[in-house]
Amino acid sequence: MKSTNSKSIFPNSNQVFYDLFNSAVANVTEMARLLNEAVNAPTSYEQKFNFAHIDKLKFKSYEITHRVFSESGRMLISPFNRKDMCDLASAIDDVADRITMAARRINLYNVPAITQPMIDLSALILKTSTELEKAVNAMNNLSKSSEIFELCSNIKKLEAQADSVHNKAFADLLNNEKDPIELIKYTDVFAALETATDSCEDTTLIIESILIKNG
């Protein structure tokens, strides 16, 4: 049910949903921070510790998403229509999925070295996740719509940077990596990292749609 308050997507009576979405994006940002720390970790032990923590936070993301689905199905009043709420929750959870996938591939593939493109892409994942958290946090007030659209635009620019890093890294890999197994490993890792920024951009499309519908 759409709120009758034209100034707020998340009115006070819907604080439960506001808190859930904020928790979901905060969790994603923490996962991105851990990934960034992992690829910059000085020891294998620290790296694997961060990867294990990411796995735990992925389960937390699933739980938050499930709560959004459950609450939206039983409450009579909600911030915006149920489908949009579920789409937003699913999109944020997808970011968590992609970060987890990237972390698992780096961890399980046992790549010979953490390369600069991996470090750069991880940094961009953290930046896009941080901007996404700001955008969702700002969604409690429609008067901030211009700010939210700007944050969404920032995410799209960061995703374009990630595309550029990925494409260059892949081209260099094809030109320089002679071992076909290592080529496959690095290709998959680069793709997983870049896909995490893609999922942040996908979430902005849902946010923008919600803003337009509730403006």
GROMACS .gro file of C-alpha atoms in nm:
model
  215
    1MET     CA    1   0.000   0.000   0.000
    2LYS     CA    2   0.146   0.333  -0.102
    3SER     CA    3   0.194   0.592   0.170
    4THR     CA    4  -0.031   0.898   0.161
    5ASN     CA    5   0.255   1.112   0.296
    6SER     CA    6   0.392   1.288  -0.014
    7LYS     CA    7   0.710   1.393   0.167
    8SER     CA    8   0.834   1.054   0.275
    9ILE     CA    9   0.880   0.717   0.119
   10PHE     CA   10   0.942   0.577   0.467
   11PRO     CA   11   0.696   0.747   0.708
   12ASN     CA   12   0.741   0.692   1.081
   13SER     CA   13   0.471   0.423   1.087
   14ASN     CA   14   0.688   0.220   0.850
   15GLN     CA   15   1.006   0.245   1.054
   16VAL     CA   16   1.036  -0.133   1.057
   17PHE     CA   17   1.092  -0.134   0.679
   18TYR     CA   18   1.322   0.167   0.691
   19ASP     CA   19   1.536  -0.012   0.950
   20LEU     CA   20   1.543  -0.334   0.748
   21PHE     CA   21   1.660  -0.166   0.429
   22ASN     CA   22   1.921   0.034   0.620
   23SER     CA   23   2.045  -0.284   0.787
   24ALA     CA   24   2.064  -0.460   0.452
   25VAL     CA   25   2.280  -0.195   0.284
   26ALA     CA   26   2.498  -0.150   0.595
   27ASN     CA   27   2.560  -0.524   0.583
   28VAL     CA   28   2.657  -0.504   0.216
   29THR     CA   29   2.899  -0.220   0.284
   30GLU     CA   30   3.060  -0.422   0.563
   31MET     CA   31   3.097  -0.718   0.326
   32ALA     CA   32   3.260  -0.490   0.068
   33ARG     CA   33   3.495  -0.352   0.336
   34LEU     CA   34   3.599  -0.703   0.434
   35LEU     CA   35   3.661  -0.796   0.070
   36ASN     CA   36   3.875  -0.486   0.026
   37GLU     CA   37   4.069  -0.572   0.341
   38ALA     CA   38   4.110  -0.931   0.226
   39VAL     CA   39   4.278  -0.844  -0.104
   40ASN     CA   40   4.507  -0.603   0.080
   41ALA     CA   41   4.578  -0.838   0.373
   42PRO     CA   42   4.948  -0.892   0.450
   43THR     CA   43   4.897  -1.258   0.545
   44SER     CA   44   4.697  -1.553   0.417
   45TYR     CA   45   4.547  -1.600   0.765
   46GLU     CA   46   4.402  -1.245   0.770
   47GLN     CA   47   4.274  -1.287   0.416
   48LYS     CA   48   4.092  -1.612   0.495
   49PHE     CA   49   3.952  -1.467   0.818
   50ASN     CA   50   3.790  -1.185   0.619
   51PHE     CA   51   3.657  -1.429   0.360
   52ALA     CA   52   3.498  -1.641   0.635
   53HIS     CA   53   3.334  -1.332   0.785
   54ILE     CA   54   3.189  -1.241   0.445
   55ASP     CA   55   3.021  -1.582   0.430
   56LYS     CA   56   2.860  -1.519   0.769
   57LEU     CA   57   2.731  -1.179   0.662
   58LYS     CA   58   2.580  -1.332   0.348
   59PHE     CA   59   2.354  -1.539   0.571
   60LYS     CA   60   2.258  -1.221   0.757
   61SER     CA   61   2.164  -1.062   0.424
   62TYR     CA   62   1.937  -1.355   0.345
   63GLU     CA   63   1.767  -1.322   0.684
   64ILE     CA   64   1.700  -0.949   0.633
   65THR     CA   65   1.558  -1.011   0.287
   66HIS     CA   66   1.331  -1.283   0.423
   67ARG     CA   67   1.205  -1.043   0.690
   68VAL     CA   68   1.120  -0.778   0.430
   69PHE     CA   69   0.921  -1.035   0.234
   70SER     CA   70   0.741  -1.157   0.546
   71GLU     CA   71   0.663  -0.813   0.687
   72SER     CA   72   0.546  -0.675   0.354
   73GLY     CA   73   0.305  -0.965   0.319
   74ARG     CA   74   0.134  -0.923   0.655
   75MET     CA   75   0.136  -0.548   0.725
   76LEU     CA   76  -0.146  -0.329   0.600
   77ILE     CA   77   0.070  -0.016   0.580
   78SER     CA   78   0.400  -0.008   0.395
   79PRO     CA   79   0.638   0.255   0.255
   80PHE     CA   80   0.548   0.176  -0.107
   81ASN     CA   81   0.392  -0.110  -0.298
   82ARG     CA   82   0.489  -0.462  -0.201
   83LYS     CA   83   0.650  -0.557  -0.533
   84ASP     CA   84   0.886  -0.258  -0.521
   85MET     CA   85   0.979  -0.339  -0.162
   86CYS     CA   86   1.057  -0.699  -0.252
   87ASP     CA   87   1.248  -0.592  -0.562
   88LEU     CA   88   1.463  -0.352  -0.360
   89ALA     CA   89   1.532  -0.611  -0.090
   90SER     CA   90   1.621  -0.872  -0.353
   91ALA     CA   91   1.850  -0.630  -0.536
   92ILE     CA   92   2.042  -0.546  -0.220
   93ASP     CA   93   2.069  -0.916  -0.140
   94ASP     CA   94   2.201  -0.974  -0.491
   95VAL     CA   95   2.486  -0.731  -0.419
   96ALA     CA   96   2.568  -0.942  -0.113
   97ASP     CA   97   2.555  -1.255  -0.332
   98ARG     CA   98   2.799  -1.108  -0.583
   99ILE     CA   99   3.046  -0.994  -0.317
  100THR     CA  100   3.032  -1.341  -0.162
  101MET     CA  101   3.089  -1.502  -0.502
  102ALA     CA  102   3.395  -1.284  -0.566
  103ALA     CA  103   3.537  -1.362  -0.222
  104ARG     CA  104   3.482  -1.735  -0.264
  105ARG     CA  105   3.647  -1.745  -0.604
  106ILE     CA  106   3.957  -1.565  -0.480
  107ASN     CA  107   3.969  -1.794  -0.177
  108LEU     CA  108   3.892  -2.128  -0.340
  109TYR     CA  109   4.076  -2.079  -0.669
  110ASN     CA  110   4.402  -2.018  -0.485
  111VAL     CA  111   4.521  -1.767  -0.744
  112PRO     CA  112   4.901  -1.729  -0.746
  113ALA     CA  113   4.889  -1.359  -0.656
  114ILE     CA  114   4.651  -1.078  -0.574
  115THR     CA  115   4.694  -0.851  -0.874
  116GLN     CA  116   4.646  -0.474  -0.897
  117PRO     CA  117   4.321  -0.507  -1.097
  118MET     CA  118   4.178  -0.726  -0.820
  119ILE     CA  119   4.273  -0.460  -0.564
  120ASP     CA  120   4.129  -0.183  -0.783
  121LEU     CA  121   3.801  -0.367  -0.844
  122SER     CA  122   3.762  -0.445  -0.475
  123ALA     CA  123   3.811  -0.077  -0.394
  124LEU     CA  124   3.544   0.014  -0.649
  125ILE     CA  125   3.304  -0.240  -0.496
  126LEU     CA  126   3.351  -0.070  -0.160
  127LYS     CA  127   3.292   0.273  -0.314
  128THR     CA  128   2.975   0.166  -0.497
  129SER     CA  129   2.843  -0.011  -0.187
  130THR     CA  130   2.908   0.297   0.025
  131GLU     CA  131   2.723   0.519  -0.222
  132LEU     CA  132   2.438   0.267  -0.233
  133GLU     CA  133   2.411   0.278   0.146
  134LYS     CA  134   2.390   0.657   0.136
  135ALA     CA  135   2.118   0.642  -0.128
  136VAL     CA  136   1.901   0.397   0.064
  137ASN     CA  137   1.954   0.586   0.390
  138ALA     CA  138   1.831   0.903   0.220
  139MET     CA  139   1.512   0.737   0.096
  140ASN     CA  140   1.318   0.826   0.411
  141ASN     CA  141   1.253   1.171   0.270
  142LEU     CA  142   1.132   1.244  -0.082
  143SER     CA  143   1.257   1.601  -0.053
  144LYS     CA  144   1.603   1.443  -0.088
  145SER     CA  145   1.516   1.293  -0.426
  146SER     CA  146   1.773   1.508  -0.610
  147GLU     CA  147   2.040   1.390  -0.366
  148ILE     CA  148   1.937   1.027  -0.416
  149PHE     CA  149   1.942   1.060  -0.795
  150GLU     CA  150   2.291   1.211  -0.770
  151LEU     CA  151   2.410   0.921  -0.555
  152CYS     CA  152   2.264   0.678  -0.811
  153SER     CA  153   2.452   0.865  -1.082
  154ASN     CA  154   2.774   0.834  -0.883
  155ILE     CA  155   2.722   0.457  -0.862
  156LYS     CA  156   2.677   0.435  -1.238
  157LYS     CA  157   3.001   0.628  -1.292
  158LEU     CA  158   3.186   0.397  -1.053
  159GLU     CA  159   3.045   0.095  -1.235
  160ALA     CA  160   3.175   0.237  -1.562
  161GLN     CA  161   3.520   0.267  -1.401
  162ALA     CA  162   3.494  -0.096  -1.292
  163ASP     CA  163   3.409  -0.196  -1.650
  164SER     CA  164   3.720  -0.016  -1.771
  165VAL     CA  165   3.945  -0.182  -1.510
  166HIS     CA  166   3.795  -0.523  -1.589
  167ASN     CA  167   3.832  -0.487  -1.966
  168LYS     CA  168   4.195  -0.375  -1.944
  169ALA     CA  169   4.278  -0.650  -1.694
  170PHE     CA  170   4.118  -0.913  -1.917
  171ALA     CA  171   4.303  -0.787  -2.224
  172ASP     CA  172   4.636  -0.794  -2.038
  173LEU     CA  173   4.556  -1.142  -1.912
  174LEU     CA  174   4.493  -1.274  -2.263
  175ASN     CA  175   4.818  -1.120  -2.385
  176ASN     CA  176   5.044  -1.230  -2.101
  177GLU     CA  177   4.908  -1.538  -1.921
  178LYS     CA  178   5.040  -1.856  -2.081
  179ASP     CA  179   4.897  -2.109  -1.836
  180PRO     CA  180   4.539  -2.193  -1.947
  181ILE     CA  181   4.432  -2.295  -1.594
  182GLU     CA  182   4.553  -1.968  -1.443
  183LEU     CA  183   4.387  -1.781  -1.730
  184ILE     CA  184   4.052  -1.938  -1.639
  185LYS     CA  185   4.102  -1.865  -1.269
  186TYR     CA  186   4.183  -1.498  -1.315
  187THR     CA  187   3.912  -1.453  -1.577
  188ASP     CA  188   3.650  -1.585  -1.337
  189VAL     CA  189   3.779  -1.375  -1.048
  190PHE     CA  190   3.782  -1.055  -1.254
  191ALA     CA  191   3.430  -1.127  -1.381
  192ALA     CA  192   3.297  -1.192  -1.030
  193LEU     CA  193   3.446  -0.869  -0.897
  194GLU     CA  194   3.308  -0.662  -1.184
  195THR     CA  195   2.965  -0.822  -1.150
  196ALA     CA  196   2.943  -0.696  -0.791
  197THR     CA  197   2.955  -0.337  -0.917
  198ASP     CA  198   2.698  -0.429  -1.184
  199SER     CA  199   2.458  -0.540  -0.911
  200CYS     CA  200   2.497  -0.206  -0.732
  201GLU     CA  201   2.404  -0.029  -1.056
  202ASP     CA  202   2.104  -0.261  -1.100
  203THR     CA  203   1.983  -0.159  -0.754
  204THR     CA  204   1.994   0.209  -0.851
  205LEU     CA  205   1.743   0.141  -1.129
  206ILE     CA  206   1.496   0.009  -0.873
  207ILE     CA  207   1.561   0.303  -0.641
  208GLU     CA  208   1.503   0.550  -0.923
  209SER     CA  209   1.180   0.374  -1.022
  210ILE     CA  210   1.056   0.392  -0.663
  211LEU     CA  211   1.135   0.762  -0.643
  212ILE     CA  212   0.950   0.836  -0.965
  213LYS     CA  213   0.643   0.636  -0.859
  214ASN     CA  214   0.629   0.799  -0.517
  215GLY     CA  215   0.730   1.151  -0.617
   0.00000   0.00000   0.00000
